[in-house]
Amino acid sequence: MRAEIVSIGTELLLGTITDTNAAFLAQRLAGLGIDCFYVSQVGDNQDRLVEVLGRAWDRSDLTITTGGLGPTQDDLTREAIAALLAETPHTDLATEALLRAFFQRRGYVMPERNLKQAMLIPSASLLNNPVGTAPGWWVERKHSATGSARIIVSMPGVPFEMKRMWLEEVEPRLRPLTSSIIVSRTLKVAGIGESSVEEMVADLMTGANPTLAPYAKRDGVHLRITAKAADEDSARGMISVLEEQVRARLGDSIFGADEETPQSVVAGLLRERGIRFALLEVGEGAIGSVSSHLGGNPSCLATISAPNLHTLARIMNVERGAETSLQETATAFQAQTGADMVLALSVTSMPISDSDAGSVYADAEIVLRSANGGDEGEIASAKHSWRTAQSEVSRLFGLAALNMLRRYLLAEKAKV
């Protein structure tokens, strides 16, 4: 079954509200094994709405609309569907009685304009809405040119009303019409750019089922594996085969899957190994980049953040020579705290130009020290440079520091 979603409302086109309904419905369709090929937004204009619905009627087995079922003049979904199918609306007396009772219970007389919410066309049946005044429509008819069955489901735009109607009224009707299920799993990659990741798995992306697709996200590159099968176990079996191939290519660059984050993965590894650690953050771009995610971890003994090494030395009450480095400062911090491990991050940045103060050249030094690191104590270090927005500095270098810590913890775990 091919589906598409049409979100209705001028407020969507003006950007005054976000279309969360479409995201919810797309996810639910996948769970039913229904392919969603198109998502559209259209304003409160009947001619344009009829045009959008007409395209959907011609190319999709199932069209789902949200919005435009209210009582006001700009609520035009019912009128547009009636015009598209050349059917004359009539008042459903039972629904009218329910609407009048709804207002009466609240001590109001129903405005006559609400009567349009009781309108039906011959090919439509009502979808119950006990939490609002706008019932939905289930329209089912054959396409005049192809003879194939078509369904239009129209629901309110208010998210909690729409979700209730979908789960209680629509999904139970759709489920018997489908014979497959769509399941996805997301692998998350750190430290490699999107184009490089794609090159490494390009030949695995050519399959039709399961499919593999990369997406650039704020915490790295996500690789989504999607399979369609008769049941969930079969779909997950297909996914596991492809996932094994992807993991063989990318190794520990994959930091997690599905709902896991860099922070949750690192926190789990620290907890699993019982490591007591401490954090040093030096520079405005470093403050909070790691401690905001790991500082509340019970294994975190201490966190110090400072705008520069001079201030940090004063806070720590240590002698600082002219050439004292981040490594030496981390050594002193480890001695003071008795931590098994210290993660130190230093960030400096400067504007690219006077006319573009929001963009900067940013440099970072990351040092990881451990009590098991031998005489020097340093077990890993790295330097990074980025040209980026000032607002992105903390996020980018924080992720780089977490990734270094994660790789070390994984390597240590493998030795056990």
PDB file of C-alpha atoms in Angstrom, residues 169-319:
ATOM      1  CA  GLU A 169      -9.926   4.612  15.083  1.00  0.00           C
ATOM      2  CA  VAL A 170      -7.632   4.458  12.055  1.00  0.00           C
ATOM      3  CA  GLU A 171      -4.908   1.896  12.757  1.00  0.00           C
ATOM      4  CA  PRO A 172      -7.414  -0.854  13.646  1.00  0.00           C
ATOM      5  CA  ARG A 173      -9.043  -0.345  10.231  1.00  0.00           C
ATOM      6  CA  LEU A 174      -5.754  -0.248   8.333  1.00  0.00           C
ATOM      7  CA  ARG A 175      -4.040  -3.214   9.977  1.00  0.00           C
ATOM      8  CA  PRO A 176      -6.131  -5.906   8.204  1.00  0.00           C
ATOM      9  CA  LEU A 177      -5.340  -4.241   4.865  1.00  0.00           C
ATOM     10  CA  THR A 178      -1.573  -4.722   5.167  1.00  0.00           C
ATOM     11  CA  SER A 179       0.474  -7.897   4.840  1.00  0.00           C
ATOM     12  CA  SER A 180       3.938  -6.682   5.832  1.00  0.00           C
ATOM     13  CA  ILE A 181       5.831  -4.647   8.398  1.00  0.00           C
ATOM     14  CA  ILE A 182       8.662  -2.120   8.075  1.00  0.00           C
ATOM     15  CA  VAL A 183      11.408  -2.125  10.712  1.00  0.00           C
ATOM     16  CA  SER A 184      14.415   0.192  10.952  1.00  0.00           C
ATOM     17  CA  ARG A 185      17.629   0.228  12.947  1.00  0.00           C
ATOM     18  CA  THR A 186      20.059   3.150  13.096  1.00  0.00           C
ATOM     19  CA  LEU A 187      23.814   2.766  13.508  1.00  0.00           C
ATOM     20  CA  LYS A 188      25.620   5.916  14.671  1.00  0.00           C
ATOM     21  CA  VAL A 189      29.136   6.813  13.521  1.00  0.00           C
ATOM     22  CA  ALA A 190      31.610   9.281  15.055  1.00  0.00           C
ATOM     23  CA  GLY A 191      34.894  10.678  13.782  1.00  0.00           C
ATOM     24  CA  ILE A 192      34.213  10.111  10.062  1.00  0.00           C
ATOM     25  CA  GLY A 193      32.465  12.518   7.686  1.00  0.00           C
ATOM     26  CA  GLU A 194      29.305  11.626   5.796  1.00  0.00           C
ATOM     27  CA  SER A 195      30.971  11.341   2.380  1.00  0.00           C
ATOM     28  CA  SER A 196      33.722   9.089   3.755  1.00  0.00           C
ATOM     29  CA  VAL A 197      31.192   6.861   5.484  1.00  0.00           C
ATOM     30  CA  GLU A 198      29.212   6.592   2.259  1.00  0.00           C
ATOM     31  CA  GLU A 199      32.329   5.575   0.314  1.00  0.00           C
ATOM     32  CA  MET A 200      33.064   2.833   2.822  1.00  0.00           C
ATOM     33  CA  VAL A 201      29.622   1.251   2.512  1.00  0.00           C
ATOM     34  CA  ALA A 202      28.604   2.355  -1.000  1.00  0.00           C
ATOM     35  CA  ASP A 203      28.180  -1.176  -2.359  1.00  0.00           C
ATOM     36  CA  LEU A 204      25.922  -2.068   0.600  1.00  0.00           C
ATOM     37  CA  MET A 205      23.551   0.767  -0.286  1.00  0.00           C
ATOM     38  CA  THR A 206      22.404  -0.707  -3.589  1.00  0.00           C
ATOM     39  CA  GLY A 207      19.988  -3.282  -2.169  1.00  0.00           C
ATOM     40  CA  ALA A 208      16.225  -2.812  -2.408  1.00  0.00           C
ATOM     41  CA  ASN A 209      15.358  -4.714   0.786  1.00  0.00           C
ATOM     42  CA  PRO A 210      16.878  -4.126   3.235  1.00  0.00           C
ATOM     43  CA  THR A 211      18.022  -0.608   2.417  1.00  0.00           C
ATOM     44  CA  LEU A 212      20.928   1.359   3.854  1.00  0.00           C
ATOM     45  CA  ALA A 213      21.036   5.167   3.871  1.00  0.00           C
ATOM     46  CA  PRO A 214      23.390   7.710   5.529  1.00  0.00           C
ATOM     47  CA  TYR A 215      22.265  10.913   7.257  1.00  0.00           C
ATOM     48  CA  ALA A 216      24.408  13.703   8.703  1.00  0.00           C
ATOM     49  CA  LYS A 217      23.256  14.429  12.253  1.00  0.00           C
ATOM     50  CA  ARG A 218      24.471  16.637  15.096  1.00  0.00           C
ATOM     51  CA  ASP A 219      26.206  13.763  16.902  1.00  0.00           C
ATOM     52  CA  GLY A 220      27.789  12.190  13.806  1.00  0.00           C
ATOM     53  CA  VAL A 221      26.632  10.201  10.793  1.00  0.00           C
ATOM     54  CA  HIS A 222      23.626   7.924  11.125  1.00  0.00           C
ATOM     55  CA  LEU A 223      23.232   4.838   8.954  1.00  0.00           C
ATOM     56  CA  ARG A 224      19.635   3.682   8.832  1.00  0.00           C
ATOM     57  CA  ILE A 225      18.935   0.074   7.870  1.00  0.00           C
ATOM     58  CA  THR A 226      15.315  -0.591   6.899  1.00  0.00           C
ATOM     59  CA  ALA A 227      13.727  -3.921   6.076  1.00  0.00           C
ATOM     60  CA  LYS A 228      10.242  -4.892   4.964  1.00  0.00           C
ATOM     61  CA  ALA A 229       8.971  -8.369   5.761  1.00  0.00           C
ATOM     62  CA  ALA A 230       5.888 -10.334   6.734  1.00  0.00           C
ATOM     63  CA  ASP A 231       6.678 -10.056  10.450  1.00  0.00           C
ATOM     64  CA  GLU A 232       9.048  -8.235  12.791  1.00  0.00           C
ATOM     65  CA  ASP A 233      11.329 -11.227  13.454  1.00  0.00           C
ATOM     66  CA  SER A 234      11.916 -11.733   9.732  1.00  0.00           C
ATOM     67  CA  ALA A 235      12.614  -8.029   9.228  1.00  0.00           C
ATOM     68  CA  ARG A 236      15.088  -7.923  12.122  1.00  0.00           C
ATOM     69  CA  GLY A 237      16.809 -11.003  10.760  1.00  0.00           C
ATOM     70  CA  MET A 238      17.344  -9.211   7.442  1.00  0.00           C
ATOM     71  CA  ILE A 239      18.624  -6.148   9.276  1.00  0.00           C
ATOM     72  CA  SER A 240      21.114  -8.130  11.364  1.00  0.00           C
ATOM     73  CA  VAL A 241      22.786  -9.584   8.255  1.00  0.00           C
ATOM     74  CA  LEU A 242      23.374  -6.132   6.766  1.00  0.00           C
ATOM     75  CA  GLU A 243      24.335  -4.652  10.134  1.00  0.00           C
ATOM     76  CA  GLU A 244      27.083  -7.236  10.525  1.00  0.00           C
ATOM     77  CA  GLN A 245      28.517  -6.221   7.154  1.00  0.00           C
ATOM     78  CA  VAL A 246      28.397  -2.523   8.045  1.00  0.00           C
ATOM     79  CA  ARG A 247      30.097  -3.107  11.404  1.00  0.00           C
ATOM     80  CA  ALA A 248      32.837  -5.090   9.687  1.00  0.00           C
ATOM     81  CA  ARG A 249      33.595  -2.031   7.535  1.00  0.00           C
ATOM     82  CA  LEU A 250      33.347   0.715  10.157  1.00  0.00           C
ATOM     83  CA  GLY A 251      34.489  -1.057  13.336  1.00  0.00           C
ATOM     84  CA  ASP A 252      34.573   1.038  16.484  1.00  0.00           C
ATOM     85  CA  SER A 253      33.741   4.188  14.529  1.00  0.00           C
ATOM     86  CA  ILE A 254      30.181   3.036  15.244  1.00  0.00           C
ATOM     87  CA  PHE A 255      29.544   4.448  18.700  1.00  0.00           C
ATOM     88  CA  GLY A 256      25.993   3.248  19.211  1.00  0.00           C
ATOM     89  CA  ALA A 257      22.619   2.352  17.781  1.00  0.00           C
ATOM     90  CA  ASP A 258      19.048   3.616  17.842  1.00  0.00           C
ATOM     91  CA  GLU A 259      18.467   5.691  21.012  1.00  0.00           C
ATOM     92  CA  GLU A 260      22.061   5.562  22.269  1.00  0.00           C
ATOM     93  CA  THR A 261      24.033   8.818  22.427  1.00  0.00           C
ATOM     94  CA  PRO A 262      27.793   9.472  22.766  1.00  0.00           C
ATOM     95  CA  GLN A 263      27.112  10.541  26.338  1.00  0.00           C
ATOM     96  CA  SER A 264      25.078   7.479  27.298  1.00  0.00           C
ATOM     97  CA  VAL A 265      27.605   5.104  25.729  1.00  0.00           C
ATOM     98  CA  VAL A 266      30.605   6.670  27.504  1.00  0.00           C
ATOM     99  CA  ALA A 267      28.750   6.837  30.815  1.00  0.00           C
ATOM    100  CA  GLY A 268      27.875   3.162  30.472  1.00  0.00           C
ATOM    101  CA  LEU A 269      31.486   2.158  29.761  1.00  0.00           C
ATOM    102  CA  LEU A 270      32.780   4.153  32.726  1.00  0.00           C
ATOM    103  CA  ARG A 271      30.174   2.614  35.002  1.00  0.00           C
ATOM    104  CA  GLU A 272      30.877  -0.890  33.705  1.00  0.00           C
ATOM    105  CA  ARG A 273      34.619  -0.609  34.381  1.00  0.00           C
ATOM    106  CA  GLY A 274      34.242   1.205  37.688  1.00  0.00           C
ATOM    107  CA  ILE A 275      36.564   4.013  36.605  1.00  0.00           C
ATOM    108  CA  ARG A 276      36.757   7.126  38.770  1.00  0.00           C
ATOM    109  CA  PHE A 277      37.455  10.047  36.458  1.00  0.00           C
ATOM    110  CA  ALA A 278      37.868  13.819  36.522  1.00  0.00           C
ATOM    111  CA  LEU A 279      37.292  16.512  33.907  1.00  0.00           C
ATOM    112  CA  LEU A 280      39.303  19.602  32.969  1.00  0.00           C
ATOM    113  CA  GLU A 281      37.831  22.165  30.570  1.00  0.00           C
ATOM    114  CA  VAL A 282      39.929  25.147  29.535  1.00  0.00           C
ATOM    115  CA  GLY A 283      38.684  27.942  27.294  1.00  0.00           C
ATOM    116  CA  GLU A 284      35.280  29.465  26.687  1.00  0.00           C
ATOM    117  CA  GLY A 285      34.556  26.938  23.930  1.00  0.00           C
ATOM    118  CA  ALA A 286      35.372  24.023  26.231  1.00  0.00           C
ATOM    119  CA  ILE A 287      33.340  24.936  29.295  1.00  0.00           C
ATOM    120  CA  GLY A 288      30.382  22.603  29.609  1.00  0.00           C
ATOM    121  CA  SER A 289      31.199  20.663  26.441  1.00  0.00           C
ATOM    122  CA  VAL A 290      31.856  17.448  28.374  1.00  0.00           C
ATOM    123  CA  SER A 291      30.917  18.230  31.979  1.00  0.00           C
ATOM    124  CA  SER A 292      27.340  19.066  31.005  1.00  0.00           C
ATOM    125  CA  HIS A 293      26.968  15.458  29.854  1.00  0.00           C
ATOM    126  CA  LEU A 294      29.199  13.511  32.237  1.00  0.00           C
ATOM    127  CA  GLY A 295      29.632  15.789  35.230  1.00  0.00           C
ATOM    128  CA  GLY A 296      26.612  14.299  36.946  1.00  0.00           C
ATOM    129  CA  ASN A 297      27.914  10.759  36.579  1.00  0.00           C
ATOM    130  CA  PRO A 298      28.488   9.187  40.022  1.00  0.00           C
ATOM    131  CA  SER A 299      31.993   8.140  38.888  1.00  0.00           C
ATOM    132  CA  CYS A 300      32.997  11.767  38.228  1.00  0.00           C
ATOM    133  CA  LEU A 301      35.146  12.835  41.172  1.00  0.00           C
ATOM    134  CA  ALA A 302      35.674  16.446  40.146  1.00  0.00           C
ATOM    135  CA  THR A 303      35.233  18.941  37.343  1.00  0.00           C
ATOM    136  CA  ILE A 304      37.136  22.187  36.884  1.00  0.00           C
ATOM    137  CA  SER A 305      36.347  24.685  34.139  1.00  0.00           C
ATOM    138  CA  ALA A 306      38.327  27.854  33.520  1.00  0.00           C
ATOM    139  CA  PRO A 307      38.684  30.395  30.701  1.00  0.00           C
ATOM    140  CA  ASN A 308      42.470  29.822  30.442  1.00  0.00           C
ATOM    141  CA  LEU A 309      45.395  27.889  31.938  1.00  0.00           C
ATOM    142  CA  HIS A 310      46.476  30.845  34.128  1.00  0.00           C
ATOM    143  CA  THR A 311      43.090  30.930  35.828  1.00  0.00           C
ATOM    144  CA  LEU A 312      43.016  27.143  36.046  1.00  0.00           C
ATOM    145  CA  ALA A 313      46.408  27.046  37.819  1.00  0.00           C
ATOM    146  CA  ARG A 314      45.182  29.634  40.314  1.00  0.00           C
ATOM    147  CA  ILE A 315      41.997  27.640  40.980  1.00  0.00           C
ATOM    148  CA  MET A 316      44.036  24.468  41.482  1.00  0.00           C
ATOM    149  CA  ASN A 317      46.633  26.304  43.600  1.00  0.00           C
ATOM    150  CA  VAL A 318      49.559  24.949  41.606  1.00  0.00           C
ATOM    151  CA  GLU A 319      52.749  26.614  40.410  1.00  0.00           C
TER     152      GLU A 319
END
